[in-house]
Short mmCIF file of C-alpha atoms in Angstrom, two decimals:
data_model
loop_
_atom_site.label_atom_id
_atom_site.label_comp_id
_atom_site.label_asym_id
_atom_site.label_seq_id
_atom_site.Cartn_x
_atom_site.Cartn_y
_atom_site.Cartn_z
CA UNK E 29 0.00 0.00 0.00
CA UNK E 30 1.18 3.30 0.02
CA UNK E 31 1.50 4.35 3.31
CA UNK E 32 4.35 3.89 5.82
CA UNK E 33 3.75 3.20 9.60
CA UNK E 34 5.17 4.93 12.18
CA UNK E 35 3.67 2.93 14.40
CA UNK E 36 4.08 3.72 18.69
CA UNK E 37 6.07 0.76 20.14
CA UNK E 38 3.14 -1.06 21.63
CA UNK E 39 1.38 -1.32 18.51
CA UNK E 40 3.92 -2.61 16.05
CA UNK E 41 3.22 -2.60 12.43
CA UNK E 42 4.80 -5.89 10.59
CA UNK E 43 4.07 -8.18 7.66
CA UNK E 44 1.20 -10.79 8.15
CA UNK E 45 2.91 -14.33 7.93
CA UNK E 46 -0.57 -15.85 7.79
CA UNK E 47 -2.97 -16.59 4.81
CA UNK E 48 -6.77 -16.83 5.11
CA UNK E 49 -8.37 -20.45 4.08
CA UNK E 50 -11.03 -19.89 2.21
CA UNK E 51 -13.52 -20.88 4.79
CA UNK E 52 -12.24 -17.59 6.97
CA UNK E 53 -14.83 -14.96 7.14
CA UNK E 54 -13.07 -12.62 4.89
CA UNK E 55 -13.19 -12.45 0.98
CA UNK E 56 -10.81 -11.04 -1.98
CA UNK E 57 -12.98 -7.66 -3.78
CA UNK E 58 -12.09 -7.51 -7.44
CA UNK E 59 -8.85 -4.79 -7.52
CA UNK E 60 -6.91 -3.68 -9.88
CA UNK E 61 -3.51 -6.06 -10.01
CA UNK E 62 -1.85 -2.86 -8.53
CA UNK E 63 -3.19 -2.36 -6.01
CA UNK E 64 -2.75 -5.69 -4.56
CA UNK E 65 1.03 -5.90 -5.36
CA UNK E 66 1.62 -2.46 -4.01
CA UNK E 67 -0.10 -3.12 -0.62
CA UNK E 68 3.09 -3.28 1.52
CA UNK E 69 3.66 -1.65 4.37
CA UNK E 70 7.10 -0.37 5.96
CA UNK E 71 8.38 0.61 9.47
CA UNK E 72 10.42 3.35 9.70
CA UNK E 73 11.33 5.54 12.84
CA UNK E 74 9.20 8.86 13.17
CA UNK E 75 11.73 11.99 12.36
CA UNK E 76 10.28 15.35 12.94
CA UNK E 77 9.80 17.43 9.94
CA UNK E 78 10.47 20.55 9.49
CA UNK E 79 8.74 21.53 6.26
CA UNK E 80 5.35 21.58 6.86
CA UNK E 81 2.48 24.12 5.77
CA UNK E 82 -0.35 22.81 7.05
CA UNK E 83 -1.33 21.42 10.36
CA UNK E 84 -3.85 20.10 12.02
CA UNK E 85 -5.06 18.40 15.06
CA UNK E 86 -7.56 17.05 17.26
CA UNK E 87 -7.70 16.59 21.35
CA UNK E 88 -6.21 13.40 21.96
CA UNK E 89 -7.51 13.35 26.08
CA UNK E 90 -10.02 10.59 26.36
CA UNK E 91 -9.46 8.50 22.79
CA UNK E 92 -7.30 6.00 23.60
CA UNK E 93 -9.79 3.43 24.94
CA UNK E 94 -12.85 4.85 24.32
CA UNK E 95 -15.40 2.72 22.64
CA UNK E 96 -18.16 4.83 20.53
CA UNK E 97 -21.47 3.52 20.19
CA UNK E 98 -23.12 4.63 17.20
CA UNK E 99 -26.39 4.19 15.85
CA UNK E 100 -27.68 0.17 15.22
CA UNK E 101 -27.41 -0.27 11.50
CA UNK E 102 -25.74 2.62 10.75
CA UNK E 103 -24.68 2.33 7.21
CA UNK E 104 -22.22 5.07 5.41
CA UNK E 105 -19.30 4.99 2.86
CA UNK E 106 -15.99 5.87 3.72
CA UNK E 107 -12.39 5.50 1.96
CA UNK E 108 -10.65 2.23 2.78
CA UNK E 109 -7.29 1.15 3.28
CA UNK E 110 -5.57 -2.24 3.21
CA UNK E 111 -3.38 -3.05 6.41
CA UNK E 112 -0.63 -6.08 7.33
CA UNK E 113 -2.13 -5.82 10.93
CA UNK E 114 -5.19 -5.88 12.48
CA UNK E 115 -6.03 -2.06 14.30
CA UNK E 116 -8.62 -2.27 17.25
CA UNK E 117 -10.72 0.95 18.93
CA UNK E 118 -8.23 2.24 21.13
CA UNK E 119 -4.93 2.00 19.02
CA UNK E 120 -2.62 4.77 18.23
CA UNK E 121 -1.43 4.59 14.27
CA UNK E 122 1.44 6.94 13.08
CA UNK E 123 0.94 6.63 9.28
CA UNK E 124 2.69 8.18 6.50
CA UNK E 125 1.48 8.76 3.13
CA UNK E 126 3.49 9.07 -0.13
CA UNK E 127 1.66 7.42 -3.18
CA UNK E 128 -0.40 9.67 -5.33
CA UNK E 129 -4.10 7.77 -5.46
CA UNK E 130 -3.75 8.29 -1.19
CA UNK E 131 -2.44 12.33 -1.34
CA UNK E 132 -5.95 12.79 -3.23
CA UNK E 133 -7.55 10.53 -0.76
CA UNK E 134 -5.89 13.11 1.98
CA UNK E 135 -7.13 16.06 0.07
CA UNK E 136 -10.71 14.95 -0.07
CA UNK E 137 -10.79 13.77 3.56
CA UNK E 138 -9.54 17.40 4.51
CA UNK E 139 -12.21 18.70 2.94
CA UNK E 140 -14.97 15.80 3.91
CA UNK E 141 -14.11 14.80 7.71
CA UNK E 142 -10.69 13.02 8.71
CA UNK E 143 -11.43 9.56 9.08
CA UNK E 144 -11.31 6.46 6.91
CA UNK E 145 -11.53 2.34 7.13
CA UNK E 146 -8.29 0.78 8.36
CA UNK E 147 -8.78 -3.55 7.29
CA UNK E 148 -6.51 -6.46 7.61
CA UNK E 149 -4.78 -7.81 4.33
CA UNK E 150 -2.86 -10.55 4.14
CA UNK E 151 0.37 -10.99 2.24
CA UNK E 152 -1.60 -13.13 -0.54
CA UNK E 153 -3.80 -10.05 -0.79
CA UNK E 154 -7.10 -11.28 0.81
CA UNK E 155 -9.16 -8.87 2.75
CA UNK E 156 -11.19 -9.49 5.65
CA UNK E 157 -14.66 -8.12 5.91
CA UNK E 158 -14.37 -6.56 9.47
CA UNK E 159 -11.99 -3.31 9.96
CA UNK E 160 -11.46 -0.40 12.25
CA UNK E 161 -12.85 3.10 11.33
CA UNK E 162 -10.00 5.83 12.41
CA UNK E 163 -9.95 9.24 13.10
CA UNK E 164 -7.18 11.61 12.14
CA UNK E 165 -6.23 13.91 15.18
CA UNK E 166 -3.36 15.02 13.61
CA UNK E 167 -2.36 15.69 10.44
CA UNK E 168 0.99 17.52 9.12
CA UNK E 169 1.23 18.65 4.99
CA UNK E 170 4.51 18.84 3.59
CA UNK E 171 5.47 20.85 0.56
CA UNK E 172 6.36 18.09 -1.42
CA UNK E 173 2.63 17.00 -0.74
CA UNK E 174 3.08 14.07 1.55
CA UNK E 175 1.12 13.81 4.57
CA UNK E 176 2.31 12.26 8.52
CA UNK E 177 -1.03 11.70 10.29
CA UNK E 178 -1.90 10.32 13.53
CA UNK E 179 -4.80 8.58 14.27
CA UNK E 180 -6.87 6.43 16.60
CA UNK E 181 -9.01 3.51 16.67
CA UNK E 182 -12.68 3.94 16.72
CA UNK E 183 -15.53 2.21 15.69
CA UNK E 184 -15.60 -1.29 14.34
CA UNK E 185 -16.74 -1.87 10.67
CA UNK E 186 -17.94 -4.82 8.28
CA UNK E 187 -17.66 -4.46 5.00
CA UNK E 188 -21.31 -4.75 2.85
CA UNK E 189 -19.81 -3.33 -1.10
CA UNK E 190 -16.86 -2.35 -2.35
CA UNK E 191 -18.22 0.79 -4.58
CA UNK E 192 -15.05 1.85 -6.48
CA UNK E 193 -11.42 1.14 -6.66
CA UNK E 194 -9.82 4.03 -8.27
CA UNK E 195 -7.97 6.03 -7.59
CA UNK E 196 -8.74 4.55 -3.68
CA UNK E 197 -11.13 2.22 -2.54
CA UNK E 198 -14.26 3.13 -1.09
CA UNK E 199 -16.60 0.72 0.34
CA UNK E 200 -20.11 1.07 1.96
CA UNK E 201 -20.00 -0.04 5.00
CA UNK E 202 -21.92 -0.92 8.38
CA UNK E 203 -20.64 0.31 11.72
CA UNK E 204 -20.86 -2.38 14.03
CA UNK E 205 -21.93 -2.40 17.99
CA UNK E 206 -21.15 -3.81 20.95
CA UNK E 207 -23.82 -6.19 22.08
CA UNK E 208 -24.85 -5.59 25.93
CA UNK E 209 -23.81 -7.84 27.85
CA UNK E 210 -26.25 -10.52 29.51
CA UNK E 211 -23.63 -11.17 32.01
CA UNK E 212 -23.55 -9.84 35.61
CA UNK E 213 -21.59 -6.82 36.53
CA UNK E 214 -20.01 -8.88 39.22
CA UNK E 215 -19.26 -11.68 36.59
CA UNK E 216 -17.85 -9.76 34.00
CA UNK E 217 -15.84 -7.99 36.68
CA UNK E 218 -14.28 -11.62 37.47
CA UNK E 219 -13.76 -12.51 33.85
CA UNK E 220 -11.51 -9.13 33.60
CA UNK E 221 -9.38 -10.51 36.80
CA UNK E 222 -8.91 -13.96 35.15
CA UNK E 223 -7.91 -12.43 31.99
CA UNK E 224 -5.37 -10.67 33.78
CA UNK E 225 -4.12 -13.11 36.24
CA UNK E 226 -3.22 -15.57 33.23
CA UNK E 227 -1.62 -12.20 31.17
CA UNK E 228 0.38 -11.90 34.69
CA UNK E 229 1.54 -15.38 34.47
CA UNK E 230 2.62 -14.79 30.90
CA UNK E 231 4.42 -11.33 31.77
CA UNK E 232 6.30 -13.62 35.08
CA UNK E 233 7.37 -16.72 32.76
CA UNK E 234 8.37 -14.58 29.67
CA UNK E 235 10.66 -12.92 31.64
CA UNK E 236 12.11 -15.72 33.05
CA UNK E 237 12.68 -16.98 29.52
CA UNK E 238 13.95 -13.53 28.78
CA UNK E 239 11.35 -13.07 26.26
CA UNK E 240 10.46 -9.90 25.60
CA UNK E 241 6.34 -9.28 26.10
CA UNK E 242 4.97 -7.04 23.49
CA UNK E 243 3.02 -4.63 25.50
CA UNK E 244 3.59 -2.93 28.72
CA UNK E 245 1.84 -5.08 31.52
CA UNK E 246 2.43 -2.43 34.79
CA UNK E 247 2.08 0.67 32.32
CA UNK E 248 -1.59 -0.48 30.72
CA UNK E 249 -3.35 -2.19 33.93
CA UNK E 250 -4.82 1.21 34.86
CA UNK E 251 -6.51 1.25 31.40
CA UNK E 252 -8.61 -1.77 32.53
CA UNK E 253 -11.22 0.41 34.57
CA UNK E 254 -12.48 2.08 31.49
CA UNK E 255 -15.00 -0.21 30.33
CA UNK E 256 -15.01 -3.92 30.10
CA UNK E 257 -15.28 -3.62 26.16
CA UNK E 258 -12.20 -1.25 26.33
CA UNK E 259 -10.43 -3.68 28.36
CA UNK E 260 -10.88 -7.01 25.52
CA UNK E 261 -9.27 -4.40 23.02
CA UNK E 262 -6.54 -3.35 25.21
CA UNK E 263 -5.50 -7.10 25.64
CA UNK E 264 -6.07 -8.22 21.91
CA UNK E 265 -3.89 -5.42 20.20
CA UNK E 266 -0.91 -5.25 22.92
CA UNK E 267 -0.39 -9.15 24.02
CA UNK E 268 -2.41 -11.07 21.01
CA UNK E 269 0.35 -12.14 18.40
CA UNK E 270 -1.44 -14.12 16.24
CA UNK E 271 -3.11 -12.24 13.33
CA UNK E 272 -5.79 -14.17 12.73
CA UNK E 273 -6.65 -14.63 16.55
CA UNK E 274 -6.76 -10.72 16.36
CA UNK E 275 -8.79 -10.83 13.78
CA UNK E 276 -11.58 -13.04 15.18
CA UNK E 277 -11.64 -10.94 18.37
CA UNK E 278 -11.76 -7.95 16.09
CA UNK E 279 -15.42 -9.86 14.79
CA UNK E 280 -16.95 -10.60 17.77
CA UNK E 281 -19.64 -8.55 19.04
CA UNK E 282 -19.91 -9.68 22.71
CA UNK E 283 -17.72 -8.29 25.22
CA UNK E 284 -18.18 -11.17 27.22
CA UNK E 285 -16.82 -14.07 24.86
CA UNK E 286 -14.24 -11.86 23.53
CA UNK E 287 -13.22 -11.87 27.27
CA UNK E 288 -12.84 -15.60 27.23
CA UNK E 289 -11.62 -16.05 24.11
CA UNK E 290 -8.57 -13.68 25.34
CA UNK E 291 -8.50 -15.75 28.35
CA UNK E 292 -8.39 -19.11 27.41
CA UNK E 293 -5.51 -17.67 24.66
CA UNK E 294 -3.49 -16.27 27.33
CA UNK E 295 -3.97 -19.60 29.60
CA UNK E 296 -2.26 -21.99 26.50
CA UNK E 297 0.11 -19.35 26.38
CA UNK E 298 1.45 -19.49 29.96
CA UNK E 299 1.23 -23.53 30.26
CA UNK E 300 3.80 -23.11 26.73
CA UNK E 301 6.23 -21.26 28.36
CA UNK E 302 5.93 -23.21 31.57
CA UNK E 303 6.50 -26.41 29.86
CA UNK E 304 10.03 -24.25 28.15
CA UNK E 305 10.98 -22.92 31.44
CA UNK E 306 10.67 -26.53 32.79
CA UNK E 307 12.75 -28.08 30.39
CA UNK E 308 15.16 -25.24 30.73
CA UNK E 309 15.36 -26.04 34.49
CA UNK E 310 15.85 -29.85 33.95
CA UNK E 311 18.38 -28.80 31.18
CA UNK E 312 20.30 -26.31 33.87
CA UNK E 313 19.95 -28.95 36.58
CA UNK E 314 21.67 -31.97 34.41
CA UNK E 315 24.44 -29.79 33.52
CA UNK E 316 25.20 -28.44 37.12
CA UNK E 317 25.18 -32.28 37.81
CA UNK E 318 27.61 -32.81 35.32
CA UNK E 319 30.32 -30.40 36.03
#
């Protein structure tokens, strides 16, 4: 694709090393060759420019894990582009933006609202039918044209008609809600402590491995008292590796079993590395014996 990432550390940006089957819920719309070759995505380190004549930006306070509920149904059309990772409400993106087909894209969002459809996309091309809506709270216009935005994770979207391709896709699409939960308060308020007592376990035997967690365990625990909702999105983009785990959690609708899912993910997780960390110990223990 033609944008660049410059992605915040927790939410690294790297190639998909997964394929979908054909029986995954997603589905291949009918693109130009092009487009589908060109849809790469590099990481590069964020440099401060220098050059710009235009800014813009929008209050970042309150974003991060916010979850927006919109109207049921709601059905709109809105500029899409393809993504190696999956991007849940609540994520930070540092994009930039280079190719030509995405500075007009740029130019009609300034004038129409700043935000667009952020989707998963494989490195065989495939698209899956559920994505991330983000807003632009800050945008910065070189004079060569290119843009550096940053933006954050809103509502979640499925796909319903891919209405053109050129010179950027645009798709109709329906914004999709969070279904209330039929769980008790007190119930769901357990489910949150499990999901974080196996995440703990992970955190305590990956460093014992000295394997590096991707997110921040002791920096993000606070963000856990937001919502429940915000919570299952939290834990799917920072400690979820797998992209097409991430994308299933990205598809459910209920808090609840996206809780569980996450839990019972981060449980197989921590008996891995406890079975590694045991044969490490029997490994350590022989050769002390020997010597």
């Amino acid at each position: 694709m033609a944008l660049k990432t410059l992605q915040l550390p927790y939410n690294s940006a790297r190639p998909s090393s997964y394929s979908f089957s054909p029986s995954s819920p997603c589905y291949q719309p009918k693109l130009p060759p092009r487009l589908d070759t060109r849809a790469a995505v590099t990481v590069k380190k964020h440099q401060k420019r220098t050059t710009s004549v235009l800014k813009c930006k929008a209050d970042l306070h309150g974003c991060m894990d916010e979850v927006v509920q919109n109207p049921k149904d709601q059905i709109t059309e809105i500029p899409i582009v393809m993504y190696p990772s999956v991007v849940f409400p609540g994520a930070t993106l540092q994009l930039q933006e280079f190719e030509f087909r995405y500075r007009i894209m740029m130019h009609t969002l300034l004038q129409q609202g700043l935000k667009f459809g952020v989707i998963y996309c494989g490195k065989n091309g495939r698209m899956a039918d559920v994505g991330c809506i983000v807003h632009v709270i800050e945008c910065e216009r070189l004079i060569d044209d290119r843009f550096f935005l940053t933006c954050v994770g809103k509502d979640r979207f499925r796909v319903m008609e891919i209405v053109r391709t050129k010179p950027y896709v645009v798709a109709r699409i329906q914004v999709l809600n969070e279904q209330p939960s039929l769980e008790p308060q007190d119930d769901l308020g357990s489910l949150m402590q499990q999901v974080e007592q196996h995440l703990e376990n992970v955190a305590m035997l990956s460093d014992k491995l000295n394997l590096k967690l991707r997110g921040d365990l002791k920096a993000e625990q606070l963000c856990r008292m937001h919502s429940a909702a915000s919570f299952s999105f939290l834990i799917a983009r920072l400690f979820i590796d797998d992209h097409l785990e991430r994308q299933t959690l990205l598809q459910m609708n209920d808090t609840t079993q996206r809780l569980a899912r996450e839990g019972m993910y981060l449980e197989r997780r921590s008996k891995y590395l406890a079975a590694i960390a045991a044969i490490k110990d029997a490994f350590d223990h022989l050769s002390c014996n020997e010597k």
